[in-house]
């Protein structure tokens, strides 16, 4: 009832403004007033049926079903939840009445389901019994928060832990001195019509480039994105802050005679970056084949998270 009164008040204000503007035409205004008042009498708030109790359904999921819906295990979910809680995510939100504010559990469920699946915000709003604008807002807030905290998760090896990182990489395929494995991928999206050509990649779909480096446990040590899909991996890498920093002051970051980054043949060979030997005329010496195989096996740590 309160909502109906609010609507009537707003429409009445609109009617009042309209009457002031049409005061010079009294006969016509009387006719229009009757039409607008009729509209007010027939106006009603749209109400849409929604699912109820989905949060309870989630608690009944098996571990396998939980992973299928949210793309993380329950242990990982709890880790992210505690991180948000300990870093005061949305702690500034104050409840003034009306609908109860979202819990951290619900916000995290919404975001993980949105990012881990191909569903729309409209479907999430229906599933979690929220408005589309609410879903849009909490996803935006979550993204901004994680972006601001990215340095807590994306860390390039420091001089203090380079030896341990290299030792863990060595266990993969006995390839020494590796600090990170580098690769790129294409993130599909739909650019606006005037800008579609630069984003059309060699696979004939629109995308932007993402370049990332990973550690032995497949966590990211560096991420760089934004270049149009038509741009080659080597160009993307050369414009990244990591490349420019290593080119300018590589010896200050790590000793390239001992440590290096590994990448595939799409990237340029540098003193600090190892790439595979290129096959010339269909032939490659056995020792070079072994080198390429070990490098490729070690690089799997970046292939898997980019595919996921």
PDB file of C-alpha atoms in Angstrom:
ATOM      1  CA  UNK A   1       0.000   0.000   0.000  1.00  0.00           C
ATOM      2  CA  UNK A   2       2.859   2.361   0.778  1.00  0.00           C
ATOM      3  CA  UNK A   3       4.302   1.741  -2.694  1.00  0.00           C
ATOM      4  CA  UNK A   4       0.963   2.584  -4.326  1.00  0.00           C
ATOM      5  CA  UNK A   5       0.745   5.863  -2.408  1.00  0.00           C
ATOM      6  CA  UNK A   6       4.247   6.780  -3.526  1.00  0.00           C
ATOM      7  CA  UNK A   7       3.351   6.122  -7.165  1.00  0.00           C
ATOM      8  CA  UNK A   8       0.174   8.186  -6.854  1.00  0.00           C
ATOM      9  CA  UNK A   9       2.122  11.047  -5.286  1.00  0.00           C
ATOM     10  CA  UNK A  10       4.681  11.072  -8.101  1.00  0.00           C
ATOM     11  CA  UNK A  11       2.038  10.897 -10.789  1.00  0.00           C
ATOM     12  CA  UNK A  12       0.014  13.617  -9.079  1.00  0.00           C
ATOM     13  CA  UNK A  13       3.093  15.865  -9.168  1.00  0.00           C
ATOM     14  CA  UNK A  14       3.432  15.117 -12.855  1.00  0.00           C
ATOM     15  CA  UNK A  15      -0.229  16.017 -13.363  1.00  0.00           C
ATOM     16  CA  UNK A  16       0.242  19.283 -11.430  1.00  0.00           C
ATOM     17  CA  UNK A  17       3.202  20.271 -13.610  1.00  0.00           C
ATOM     18  CA  UNK A  18       1.263  19.412 -16.736  1.00  0.00           C
ATOM     19  CA  UNK A  19      -1.678  21.556 -15.664  1.00  0.00           C
ATOM     20  CA  UNK A  20       0.604  24.575 -15.113  1.00  0.00           C
ATOM     21  CA  UNK A  21       2.059  24.233 -18.599  1.00  0.00           C
ATOM     22  CA  UNK A  22      -1.354  23.893 -20.252  1.00  0.00           C
ATOM     23  CA  UNK A  23      -3.180  26.546 -18.252  1.00  0.00           C
ATOM     24  CA  UNK A  24      -3.652  28.716 -21.336  1.00  0.00           C
ATOM     25  CA  UNK A  25      -5.856  26.085 -22.959  1.00  0.00           C
ATOM     26  CA  UNK A  26      -8.550  25.459 -20.378  1.00  0.00           C
ATOM     27  CA  UNK A  27     -10.893  23.314 -22.461  1.00  0.00           C
ATOM     28  CA  UNK A  28      -8.161  20.996 -23.652  1.00  0.00           C
ATOM     29  CA  UNK A  29      -6.591  20.741 -20.193  1.00  0.00           C
ATOM     30  CA  UNK A  30      -9.848  19.549 -18.612  1.00  0.00           C
ATOM     31  CA  UNK A  31     -10.003  16.714 -21.128  1.00  0.00           C
ATOM     32  CA  UNK A  32      -6.335  15.776 -20.610  1.00  0.00           C
ATOM     33  CA  UNK A  33      -6.726  15.910 -16.818  1.00  0.00           C
ATOM     34  CA  UNK A  34      -9.503  13.351 -16.970  1.00  0.00           C
ATOM     35  CA  UNK A  35      -7.324  11.053 -19.098  1.00  0.00           C
ATOM     36  CA  UNK A  36      -4.365  11.301 -16.732  1.00  0.00           C
ATOM     37  CA  UNK A  37      -6.554  10.712 -13.657  1.00  0.00           C
ATOM     38  CA  UNK A  38      -7.946   7.633 -15.376  1.00  0.00           C
ATOM     39  CA  UNK A  39      -4.384   6.438 -15.942  1.00  0.00           C
ATOM     40  CA  UNK A  40      -3.581   6.947 -12.243  1.00  0.00           C
ATOM     41  CA  UNK A  41      -6.593   4.883 -11.244  1.00  0.00           C
ATOM     42  CA  UNK A  42      -5.586   1.966 -13.456  1.00  0.00           C
ATOM     43  CA  UNK A  43      -1.851   2.062 -12.690  1.00  0.00           C
ATOM     44  CA  UNK A  44      -0.443  -0.835 -10.700  1.00  0.00           C
ATOM     45  CA  UNK A  45       2.993  -2.013  -9.657  1.00  0.00           C
ATOM     46  CA  UNK A  46       4.361  -4.961 -11.633  1.00  0.00           C
ATOM     47  CA  UNK A  47       5.068  -7.965  -9.479  1.00  0.00           C
ATOM     48  CA  UNK A  48       7.025 -10.983 -10.692  1.00  0.00           C
ATOM     49  CA  UNK A  49       6.992 -14.420  -9.061  1.00  0.00           C
ATOM     50  CA  UNK A  50      10.465 -15.574  -7.995  1.00  0.00           C
ATOM     51  CA  UNK A  51      12.147 -18.588  -6.481  1.00  0.00           C
ATOM     52  CA  UNK A  52      12.180 -18.688  -2.691  1.00  0.00           C
ATOM     53  CA  UNK A  53      14.604 -20.566  -0.466  1.00  0.00           C
ATOM     54  CA  UNK A  54      17.500 -21.114  -2.878  1.00  0.00           C
ATOM     55  CA  UNK A  55      20.052 -20.409  -0.129  1.00  0.00           C
ATOM     56  CA  UNK A  56      18.635 -23.390   1.750  1.00  0.00           C
ATOM     57  CA  UNK A  57      18.894 -25.522  -1.400  1.00  0.00           C
ATOM     58  CA  UNK A  58      22.610 -24.663  -1.650  1.00  0.00           C
ATOM     59  CA  UNK A  59      23.184 -26.094   1.832  1.00  0.00           C
ATOM     60  CA  UNK A  60      21.787 -29.422   0.568  1.00  0.00           C
ATOM     61  CA  UNK A  61      24.154 -29.643  -2.426  1.00  0.00           C
ATOM     62  CA  UNK A  62      26.675 -32.460  -2.468  1.00  0.00           C
ATOM     63  CA  UNK A  63      30.311 -31.414  -2.827  1.00  0.00           C
ATOM     64  CA  UNK A  64      30.190 -32.334  -6.525  1.00  0.00           C
ATOM     65  CA  UNK A  65      27.020 -30.292  -7.142  1.00  0.00           C
ATOM     66  CA  UNK A  66      28.444 -27.353  -5.197  1.00  0.00           C
ATOM     67  CA  UNK A  67      31.508 -27.341  -7.441  1.00  0.00           C
ATOM     68  CA  UNK A  68      29.381 -27.624 -10.601  1.00  0.00           C
ATOM     69  CA  UNK A  69      27.362 -24.547  -9.644  1.00  0.00           C
ATOM     70  CA  UNK A  70      30.078 -22.326  -8.168  1.00  0.00           C
ATOM     71  CA  UNK A  71      33.292 -23.678  -9.780  1.00  0.00           C
ATOM     72  CA  UNK A  72      35.113 -23.802  -6.437  1.00  0.00           C
ATOM     73  CA  UNK A  73      35.220 -26.313  -3.612  1.00  0.00           C
ATOM     74  CA  UNK A  74      33.556 -25.580  -0.294  1.00  0.00           C
ATOM     75  CA  UNK A  75      37.018 -25.144   1.257  1.00  0.00           C
ATOM     76  CA  UNK A  76      37.931 -22.488  -1.317  1.00  0.00           C
ATOM     77  CA  UNK A  77      34.569 -20.812  -0.815  1.00  0.00           C
ATOM     78  CA  UNK A  78      35.228 -20.614   2.923  1.00  0.00           C
ATOM     79  CA  UNK A  79      38.694 -19.172   2.286  1.00  0.00           C
ATOM     80  CA  UNK A  80      37.266 -16.379   0.089  1.00  0.00           C
ATOM     81  CA  UNK A  81      34.464 -15.741   2.563  1.00  0.00           C
ATOM     82  CA  UNK A  82      36.900 -15.305   5.470  1.00  0.00           C
ATOM     83  CA  UNK A  83      39.059 -13.005   3.338  1.00  0.00           C
ATOM     84  CA  UNK A  84      36.066 -10.770   2.595  1.00  0.00           C
ATOM     85  CA  UNK A  85      35.031 -10.811   6.227  1.00  0.00           C
ATOM     86  CA  UNK A  86      38.510 -10.027   7.571  1.00  0.00           C
ATOM     87  CA  UNK A  87      38.942  -7.172   5.089  1.00  0.00           C
ATOM     88  CA  UNK A  88      35.599  -5.549   5.970  1.00  0.00           C
ATOM     89  CA  UNK A  89      33.938  -6.021   2.589  1.00  0.00           C
ATOM     90  CA  UNK A  90      30.718  -3.934   2.584  1.00  0.00           C
ATOM     91  CA  UNK A  91      31.165  -3.197   6.285  1.00  0.00           C
ATOM     92  CA  UNK A  92      30.061   0.378   5.610  1.00  0.00           C
ATOM     93  CA  UNK A  93      26.564  -0.751   4.506  1.00  0.00           C
ATOM     94  CA  UNK A  94      23.927   0.447   7.016  1.00  0.00           C
ATOM     95  CA  UNK A  95      20.461  -1.071   7.316  1.00  0.00           C
ATOM     96  CA  UNK A  96      17.750   1.607   7.408  1.00  0.00           C
ATOM     97  CA  UNK A  97      14.747  -0.651   6.993  1.00  0.00           C
ATOM     98  CA  UNK A  98      13.079  -2.355   4.055  1.00  0.00           C
ATOM     99  CA  UNK A  99      14.631  -5.500   2.591  1.00  0.00           C
ATOM    100  CA  UNK A 100      17.314  -7.087   4.727  1.00  0.00           C
ATOM    101  CA  UNK A 101      20.828  -6.375   3.396  1.00  0.00           C
ATOM    102  CA  UNK A 102      22.602  -9.248   1.685  1.00  0.00           C
ATOM    103  CA  UNK A 103      24.817 -11.491   3.756  1.00  0.00           C
ATOM    104  CA  UNK A 104      28.401 -12.124   2.678  1.00  0.00           C
ATOM    105  CA  UNK A 105      27.422 -15.714   1.934  1.00  0.00           C
ATOM    106  CA  UNK A 106      24.738 -14.622  -0.528  1.00  0.00           C
ATOM    107  CA  UNK A 107      26.981 -12.025  -2.206  1.00  0.00           C
ATOM    108  CA  UNK A 108      29.712 -14.605  -2.702  1.00  0.00           C
ATOM    109  CA  UNK A 109      27.273 -17.212  -4.029  1.00  0.00           C
ATOM    110  CA  UNK A 110      25.944 -14.692  -6.566  1.00  0.00           C
ATOM    111  CA  UNK A 111      29.372 -13.609  -7.783  1.00  0.00           C
ATOM    112  CA  UNK A 112      30.829 -17.096  -8.068  1.00  0.00           C
ATOM    113  CA  UNK A 113      27.795 -18.342  -9.944  1.00  0.00           C
ATOM    114  CA  UNK A 114      27.903 -15.333 -12.257  1.00  0.00           C
ATOM    115  CA  UNK A 115      31.601 -15.685 -13.090  1.00  0.00           C
ATOM    116  CA  UNK A 116      31.662 -19.469 -13.210  1.00  0.00           C
ATOM    117  CA  UNK A 117      28.707 -19.939 -15.536  1.00  0.00           C
ATOM    118  CA  UNK A 118      27.095 -18.397 -18.590  1.00  0.00           C
ATOM    119  CA  UNK A 119      23.901 -17.274 -16.823  1.00  0.00           C
ATOM    120  CA  UNK A 120      22.505 -13.748 -16.977  1.00  0.00           C
ATOM    121  CA  UNK A 121      21.897 -11.316 -14.126  1.00  0.00           C
ATOM    122  CA  UNK A 122      18.179 -11.673 -14.761  1.00  0.00           C
ATOM    123  CA  UNK A 123      18.345 -15.403 -13.985  1.00  0.00           C
ATOM    124  CA  UNK A 124      20.397 -14.751 -10.854  1.00  0.00           C
ATOM    125  CA  UNK A 125      17.876 -12.156  -9.688  1.00  0.00           C
ATOM    126  CA  UNK A 126      15.115 -14.708 -10.127  1.00  0.00           C
ATOM    127  CA  UNK A 127      17.065 -17.498  -8.394  1.00  0.00           C
ATOM    128  CA  UNK A 128      18.163 -15.428  -5.373  1.00  0.00           C
ATOM    129  CA  UNK A 129      14.870 -13.499  -5.113  1.00  0.00           C
ATOM    130  CA  UNK A 130      16.550 -10.121  -5.686  1.00  0.00           C
ATOM    131  CA  UNK A 131      16.093  -7.311  -8.194  1.00  0.00           C
ATOM    132  CA  UNK A 132      18.318  -7.142 -11.270  1.00  0.00           C
ATOM    133  CA  UNK A 133      19.706  -3.801 -10.126  1.00  0.00           C
ATOM    134  CA  UNK A 134      20.740  -5.355  -6.795  1.00  0.00           C
ATOM    135  CA  UNK A 135      22.555  -8.191  -8.575  1.00  0.00           C
ATOM    136  CA  UNK A 136      24.277  -5.680 -10.858  1.00  0.00           C
ATOM    137  CA  UNK A 137      25.405  -3.556  -7.907  1.00  0.00           C
ATOM    138  CA  UNK A 138      26.838  -6.370  -5.761  1.00  0.00           C
ATOM    139  CA  UNK A 139      28.744  -7.837  -8.717  1.00  0.00           C
ATOM    140  CA  UNK A 140      30.234  -4.418  -9.440  1.00  0.00           C
ATOM    141  CA  UNK A 141      31.164  -3.869  -5.796  1.00  0.00           C
ATOM    142  CA  UNK A 142      32.756  -7.310  -5.554  1.00  0.00           C
ATOM    143  CA  UNK A 143      34.814  -6.780  -8.741  1.00  0.00           C
ATOM    144  CA  UNK A 144      36.046  -3.383  -7.584  1.00  0.00           C
ATOM    145  CA  UNK A 145      36.982  -4.750  -4.166  1.00  0.00           C
ATOM    146  CA  UNK A 146      38.940  -7.692  -5.586  1.00  0.00           C
ATOM    147  CA  UNK A 147      40.629  -5.412  -8.128  1.00  0.00           C
ATOM    148  CA  UNK A 148      41.793  -3.114  -5.334  1.00  0.00           C
ATOM    149  CA  UNK A 149      43.095  -6.137  -3.398  1.00  0.00           C
ATOM    150  CA  UNK A 150      44.768  -7.882  -6.348  1.00  0.00           C
ATOM    151  CA  UNK A 151      48.248  -7.459  -4.867  1.00  0.00           C
ATOM    152  CA  UNK A 152      47.208  -9.822  -2.059  1.00  0.00           C
ATOM    153  CA  UNK A 153      46.806 -12.632  -4.605  1.00  0.00           C
ATOM    154  CA  UNK A 154      48.948 -11.815  -7.655  1.00  0.00           C
ATOM    155  CA  UNK A 155      52.557 -11.799  -6.484  1.00  0.00           C
ATOM    156  CA  UNK A 156      55.717 -12.138  -8.533  1.00  0.00           C
ATOM    157  CA  UNK A 157      58.478 -14.068  -6.724  1.00  0.00           C
ATOM    158  CA  UNK A 158      60.739 -11.974  -4.535  1.00  0.00           C
ATOM    159  CA  UNK A 159      64.458 -12.515  -4.018  1.00  0.00           C
ATOM    160  CA  UNK A 160      63.633 -14.154  -0.698  1.00  0.00           C
ATOM    161  CA  UNK A 161      61.507 -16.946  -2.186  1.00  0.00           C
ATOM    162  CA  UNK A 162      62.981 -17.349  -5.700  1.00  0.00           C
ATOM    163  CA  UNK A 163      64.974 -20.400  -4.723  1.00  0.00           C
ATOM    164  CA  UNK A 164      61.938 -22.225  -3.317  1.00  0.00           C
ATOM    165  CA  UNK A 165      59.787 -21.296  -6.343  1.00  0.00           C
ATOM    166  CA  UNK A 166      62.473 -22.550  -8.730  1.00  0.00           C
ATOM    167  CA  UNK A 167      62.800 -25.792  -6.755  1.00  0.00           C
ATOM    168  CA  UNK A 168      59.064 -26.451  -7.054  1.00  0.00           C
ATOM    169  CA  UNK A 169      59.172 -25.827 -10.803  1.00  0.00           C
ATOM    170  CA  UNK A 170      62.150 -28.195 -11.044  1.00  0.00           C
ATOM    171  CA  UNK A 171      59.968 -31.010  -9.702  1.00  0.00           C
ATOM    172  CA  UNK A 172      57.593 -30.656 -12.669  1.00  0.00           C
ATOM    173  CA  UNK A 173      59.951 -31.735 -15.467  1.00  0.00           C
ATOM    174  CA  UNK A 174      63.479 -31.140 -14.182  1.00  0.00           C
ATOM    175  CA  UNK A 175      63.725 -27.753 -15.919  1.00  0.00           C
ATOM    176  CA  UNK A 176      65.911 -25.487 -13.747  1.00  0.00           C
ATOM    177  CA  UNK A 177      65.717 -21.805 -12.852  1.00  0.00           C
ATOM    178  CA  UNK A 178      62.046 -21.148 -13.612  1.00  0.00           C
ATOM    179  CA  UNK A 179      60.285 -18.351 -11.717  1.00  0.00           C
ATOM    180  CA  UNK A 180      57.048 -18.144 -13.705  1.00  0.00           C
ATOM    181  CA  UNK A 181      55.391 -19.625 -16.780  1.00  0.00           C
ATOM    182  CA  UNK A 182      53.930 -17.090 -19.224  1.00  0.00           C
ATOM    183  CA  UNK A 183      51.109 -17.478 -21.749  1.00  0.00           C
ATOM    184  CA  UNK A 184      48.202 -15.619 -23.307  1.00  0.00           C
ATOM    185  CA  UNK A 185      44.599 -16.308 -24.196  1.00  0.00           C
ATOM    186  CA  UNK A 186      41.578 -14.602 -25.752  1.00  0.00           C
ATOM    187  CA  UNK A 187      38.587 -13.455 -23.695  1.00  0.00           C
ATOM    188  CA  UNK A 188      35.458 -13.405 -25.923  1.00  0.00           C
ATOM    189  CA  UNK A 189      33.197 -10.345 -25.835  1.00  0.00           C
ATOM    190  CA  UNK A 190      30.957  -8.306 -28.128  1.00  0.00           C
ATOM    191  CA  UNK A 191      32.393  -4.866 -28.996  1.00  0.00           C
ATOM    192  CA  UNK A 192      30.185  -2.118 -30.386  1.00  0.00           C
ATOM    193  CA  UNK A 193      29.823  -1.998 -34.168  1.00  0.00           C
ATOM    194  CA  UNK A 194      32.334   0.821 -34.936  1.00  0.00           C
ATOM    195  CA  UNK A 195      35.120  -0.977 -33.000  1.00  0.00           C
ATOM    196  CA  UNK A 196      34.656  -4.584 -34.049  1.00  0.00           C
ATOM    197  CA  UNK A 197      37.498  -4.938 -36.578  1.00  0.00           C
ATOM    198  CA  UNK A 198      40.479  -4.539 -34.166  1.00  0.00           C
ATOM    199  CA  UNK A 199      38.947  -7.090 -31.800  1.00  0.00           C
ATOM    200  CA  UNK A 200      38.490  -9.831 -34.419  1.00  0.00           C
ATOM    201  CA  UNK A 201      41.246 -12.363 -33.719  1.00  0.00           C
ATOM    202  CA  UNK A 202      42.849 -15.001 -35.929  1.00  0.00           C
ATOM    203  CA  UNK A 203      40.239 -17.513 -34.775  1.00  0.00           C
ATOM    204  CA  UNK A 204      37.527 -15.300 -36.325  1.00  0.00           C
ATOM    205  CA  UNK A 205      35.742 -14.182 -33.150  1.00  0.00           C
ATOM    206  CA  UNK A 206      35.864 -10.938 -31.171  1.00  0.00           C
ATOM    207  CA  UNK A 207      38.048 -10.866 -28.067  1.00  0.00           C
ATOM    208  CA  UNK A 208      40.610  -8.999 -26.048  1.00  0.00           C
ATOM    209  CA  UNK A 209      44.007 -10.372 -25.039  1.00  0.00           C
ATOM    210  CA  UNK A 210      44.874 -11.596 -21.574  1.00  0.00           C
ATOM    211  CA  UNK A 211      48.493 -12.380 -20.726  1.00  0.00           C
ATOM    212  CA  UNK A 212      49.312 -14.075 -17.442  1.00  0.00           C
ATOM    213  CA  UNK A 213      52.175 -15.758 -15.614  1.00  0.00           C
ATOM    214  CA  UNK A 214      51.735 -18.579 -13.109  1.00  0.00           C
ATOM    215  CA  UNK A 215      53.635 -20.123 -10.212  1.00  0.00           C
ATOM    216  CA  UNK A 216      54.082 -23.894  -9.571  1.00  0.00           C
ATOM    217  CA  UNK A 217      50.789 -24.067  -7.642  1.00  0.00           C
ATOM    218  CA  UNK A 218      49.004 -22.441 -10.651  1.00  0.00           C
ATOM    219  CA  UNK A 219      48.350 -19.180  -8.824  1.00  0.00           C
ATOM    220  CA  UNK A 220      48.991 -16.055 -10.889  1.00  0.00           C
ATOM    221  CA  UNK A 221      52.205 -14.087 -10.464  1.00  0.00           C
ATOM    222  CA  UNK A 222      51.319 -11.476 -13.113  1.00  0.00           C
ATOM    223  CA  UNK A 223      48.264 -10.479 -15.189  1.00  0.00           C
ATOM    224  CA  UNK A 224      48.002  -8.013 -18.068  1.00  0.00           C
ATOM    225  CA  UNK A 225      44.950  -7.528 -20.295  1.00  0.00           C
ATOM    226  CA  UNK A 226      43.081  -5.108 -22.533  1.00  0.00           C
ATOM    227  CA  UNK A 227      44.739  -5.253 -25.975  1.00  0.00           C
ATOM    228  CA  UNK A 228      42.368  -6.052 -28.900  1.00  0.00           C
ATOM    229  CA  UNK A 229      42.201  -9.659 -30.055  1.00  0.00           C
ATOM    230  CA  UNK A 230      43.923  -8.944 -33.374  1.00  0.00           C
ATOM    231  CA  UNK A 231      47.170  -7.996 -31.592  1.00  0.00           C
ATOM    232  CA  UNK A 232      49.861 -10.699 -31.505  1.00  0.00           C
ATOM    233  CA  UNK A 233      51.061 -12.179 -28.199  1.00  0.00           C
ATOM    234  CA  UNK A 234      54.570 -10.804 -28.673  1.00  0.00           C
ATOM    235  CA  UNK A 235      53.221  -7.250 -29.091  1.00  0.00           C
ATOM    236  CA  UNK A 236      51.069  -7.634 -26.013  1.00  0.00           C
ATOM    237  CA  UNK A 237      54.010  -8.860 -23.956  1.00  0.00           C
ATOM    238  CA  UNK A 238      56.309  -6.054 -25.119  1.00  0.00           C
ATOM    239  CA  UNK A 239      53.750  -3.475 -23.995  1.00  0.00           C
ATOM    240  CA  UNK A 240      53.257  -5.070 -20.580  1.00  0.00           C
ATOM    241  CA  UNK A 241      54.714  -3.548 -17.438  1.00  0.00           C
ATOM    242  CA  UNK A 242      56.491  -6.837 -16.645  1.00  0.00           C
ATOM    243  CA  UNK A 243      58.346  -6.868 -19.969  1.00  0.00           C
ATOM    244  CA  UNK A 244      59.310  -3.203 -19.759  1.00  0.00           C
ATOM    245  CA  UNK A 245      60.471  -3.562 -16.173  1.00  0.00           C
ATOM    246  CA  UNK A 246      62.602  -6.631 -16.911  1.00  0.00           C
ATOM    247  CA  UNK A 247      64.092  -4.990 -19.993  1.00  0.00           C
ATOM    248  CA  UNK A 248      65.008  -1.846 -18.081  1.00  0.00           C
ATOM    249  CA  UNK A 249      66.150  -3.311 -14.766  1.00  0.00           C
ATOM    250  CA  UNK A 250      66.070  -7.092 -15.050  1.00  0.00           C
ATOM    251  CA  UNK A 251      69.291  -7.613 -13.066  1.00  0.00           C
ATOM    252  CA  UNK A 252      67.757  -5.786 -10.118  1.00  0.00           C
ATOM    253  CA  UNK A 253      64.760  -8.131 -10.065  1.00  0.00           C
ATOM    254  CA  UNK A 254      66.597 -11.442 -10.519  1.00  0.00           C
ATOM    255  CA  UNK A 255      69.836 -12.800 -11.940  1.00  0.00           C
ATOM    256  CA  UNK A 256      69.042 -13.866 -15.549  1.00  0.00           C
ATOM    257  CA  UNK A 257      72.066 -16.158 -15.528  1.00  0.00           C
ATOM    258  CA  UNK A 258      70.322 -18.258 -12.891  1.00  0.00           C
ATOM    259  CA  UNK A 259      66.586 -17.562 -13.151  1.00  0.00           C
ATOM    260  CA  UNK A 260      64.174 -16.953 -16.016  1.00  0.00           C
ATOM    261  CA  UNK A 261      60.568 -16.911 -17.152  1.00  0.00           C
ATOM    262  CA  UNK A 262      59.429 -19.544 -19.661  1.00  0.00           C
ATOM    263  CA  UNK A 263      56.948 -19.038 -22.516  1.00  0.00           C
ATOM    264  CA  UNK A 264      55.907 -20.580 -25.834  1.00  0.00           C
ATOM    265  CA  UNK A 265      57.253 -19.687 -29.278  1.00  0.00           C
ATOM    266  CA  UNK A 266      54.785 -16.802 -29.696  1.00  0.00           C
ATOM    267  CA  UNK A 267      56.909 -14.766 -27.281  1.00  0.00           C
ATOM    268  CA  UNK A 268      60.334 -13.295 -28.040  1.00  0.00           C
ATOM    269  CA  UNK A 269      63.473 -14.969 -26.755  1.00  0.00           C
ATOM    270  CA  UNK A 270      65.188 -12.821 -24.130  1.00  0.00           C
ATOM    271  CA  UNK A 271      68.061 -13.295 -21.700  1.00  0.00           C
ATOM    272  CA  UNK A 272      65.434 -13.446 -18.952  1.00  0.00           C
ATOM    273  CA  UNK A 273      62.801 -15.426 -20.920  1.00  0.00           C
ATOM    274  CA  UNK A 274      63.250 -18.938 -22.335  1.00  0.00           C
ATOM    275  CA  UNK A 275      61.205 -20.084 -25.344  1.00  0.00           C
ATOM    276  CA  UNK A 276      61.275 -23.375 -27.318  1.00  0.00           C
ATOM    277  CA  UNK A 277      63.681 -24.082 -30.150  1.00  0.00           C
ATOM    278  CA  UNK A 278      61.966 -23.494 -33.499  1.00  0.00           C
ATOM    279  CA  UNK A 279      61.730 -26.356 -35.965  1.00  0.00           C
ATOM    280  CA  UNK A 280      63.539 -25.486 -39.198  1.00  0.00           C
ATOM    281  CA  UNK A 281      62.821 -27.499 -42.352  1.00  0.00           C
ATOM    282  CA  UNK A 282      61.004 -30.081 -40.280  1.00  0.00           C
ATOM    283  CA  UNK A 283      64.090 -31.118 -38.329  1.00  0.00           C
ATOM    284  CA  UNK A 284      65.187 -30.622 -34.734  1.00  0.00           C
ATOM    285  CA  UNK A 285      68.164 -32.143 -32.969  1.00  0.00           C
ATOM    286  CA  UNK A 286      67.322 -34.731 -30.261  1.00  0.00           C
ATOM    287  CA  UNK A 287      68.790 -32.610 -27.459  1.00  0.00           C
ATOM    288  CA  UNK A 288      66.632 -29.666 -28.552  1.00  0.00           C
ATOM    289  CA  UNK A 289      63.562 -31.909 -28.629  1.00  0.00           C
ATOM    290  CA  UNK A 290      64.238 -32.875 -25.017  1.00  0.00           C
ATOM    291  CA  UNK A 291      64.642 -29.188 -24.109  1.00  0.00           C
ATOM    292  CA  UNK A 292      61.319 -28.322 -25.757  1.00  0.00           C
ATOM    293  CA  UNK A 293      59.528 -31.224 -24.090  1.00  0.00           C
ATOM    294  CA  UNK A 294      60.743 -30.282 -20.617  1.00  0.00           C
ATOM    295  CA  UNK A 295      59.913 -26.617 -21.161  1.00  0.00           C
ATOM    296  CA  UNK A 296      56.434 -27.494 -22.453  1.00  0.00           C
ATOM    297  CA  UNK A 297      55.749 -29.833 -19.512  1.00  0.00           C
ATOM    298  CA  UNK A 298      56.797 -27.133 -17.043  1.00  0.00           C
ATOM    299  CA  UNK A 299      54.581 -24.557 -18.800  1.00  0.00           C
ATOM    300  CA  UNK A 300      51.457 -26.634 -18.083  1.00  0.00           C
ATOM    301  CA  UNK A 301      51.008 -24.675 -14.838  1.00  0.00           C
ATOM    302  CA  UNK A 302      49.793 -21.665 -16.865  1.00  0.00           C
ATOM    303  CA  UNK A 303      47.823 -23.604 -19.491  1.00  0.00           C
ATOM    304  CA  UNK A 304      45.428 -25.104 -16.957  1.00  0.00           C
ATOM    305  CA  UNK A 305      44.268 -21.928 -15.151  1.00  0.00           C
ATOM    306  CA  UNK A 306      43.789 -20.073 -18.455  1.00  0.00           C
ATOM    307  CA  UNK A 307      41.624 -22.902 -19.781  1.00  0.00           C
ATOM    308  CA  UNK A 308      39.571 -23.000 -16.575  1.00  0.00           C
TER     309      UNK A 308
END
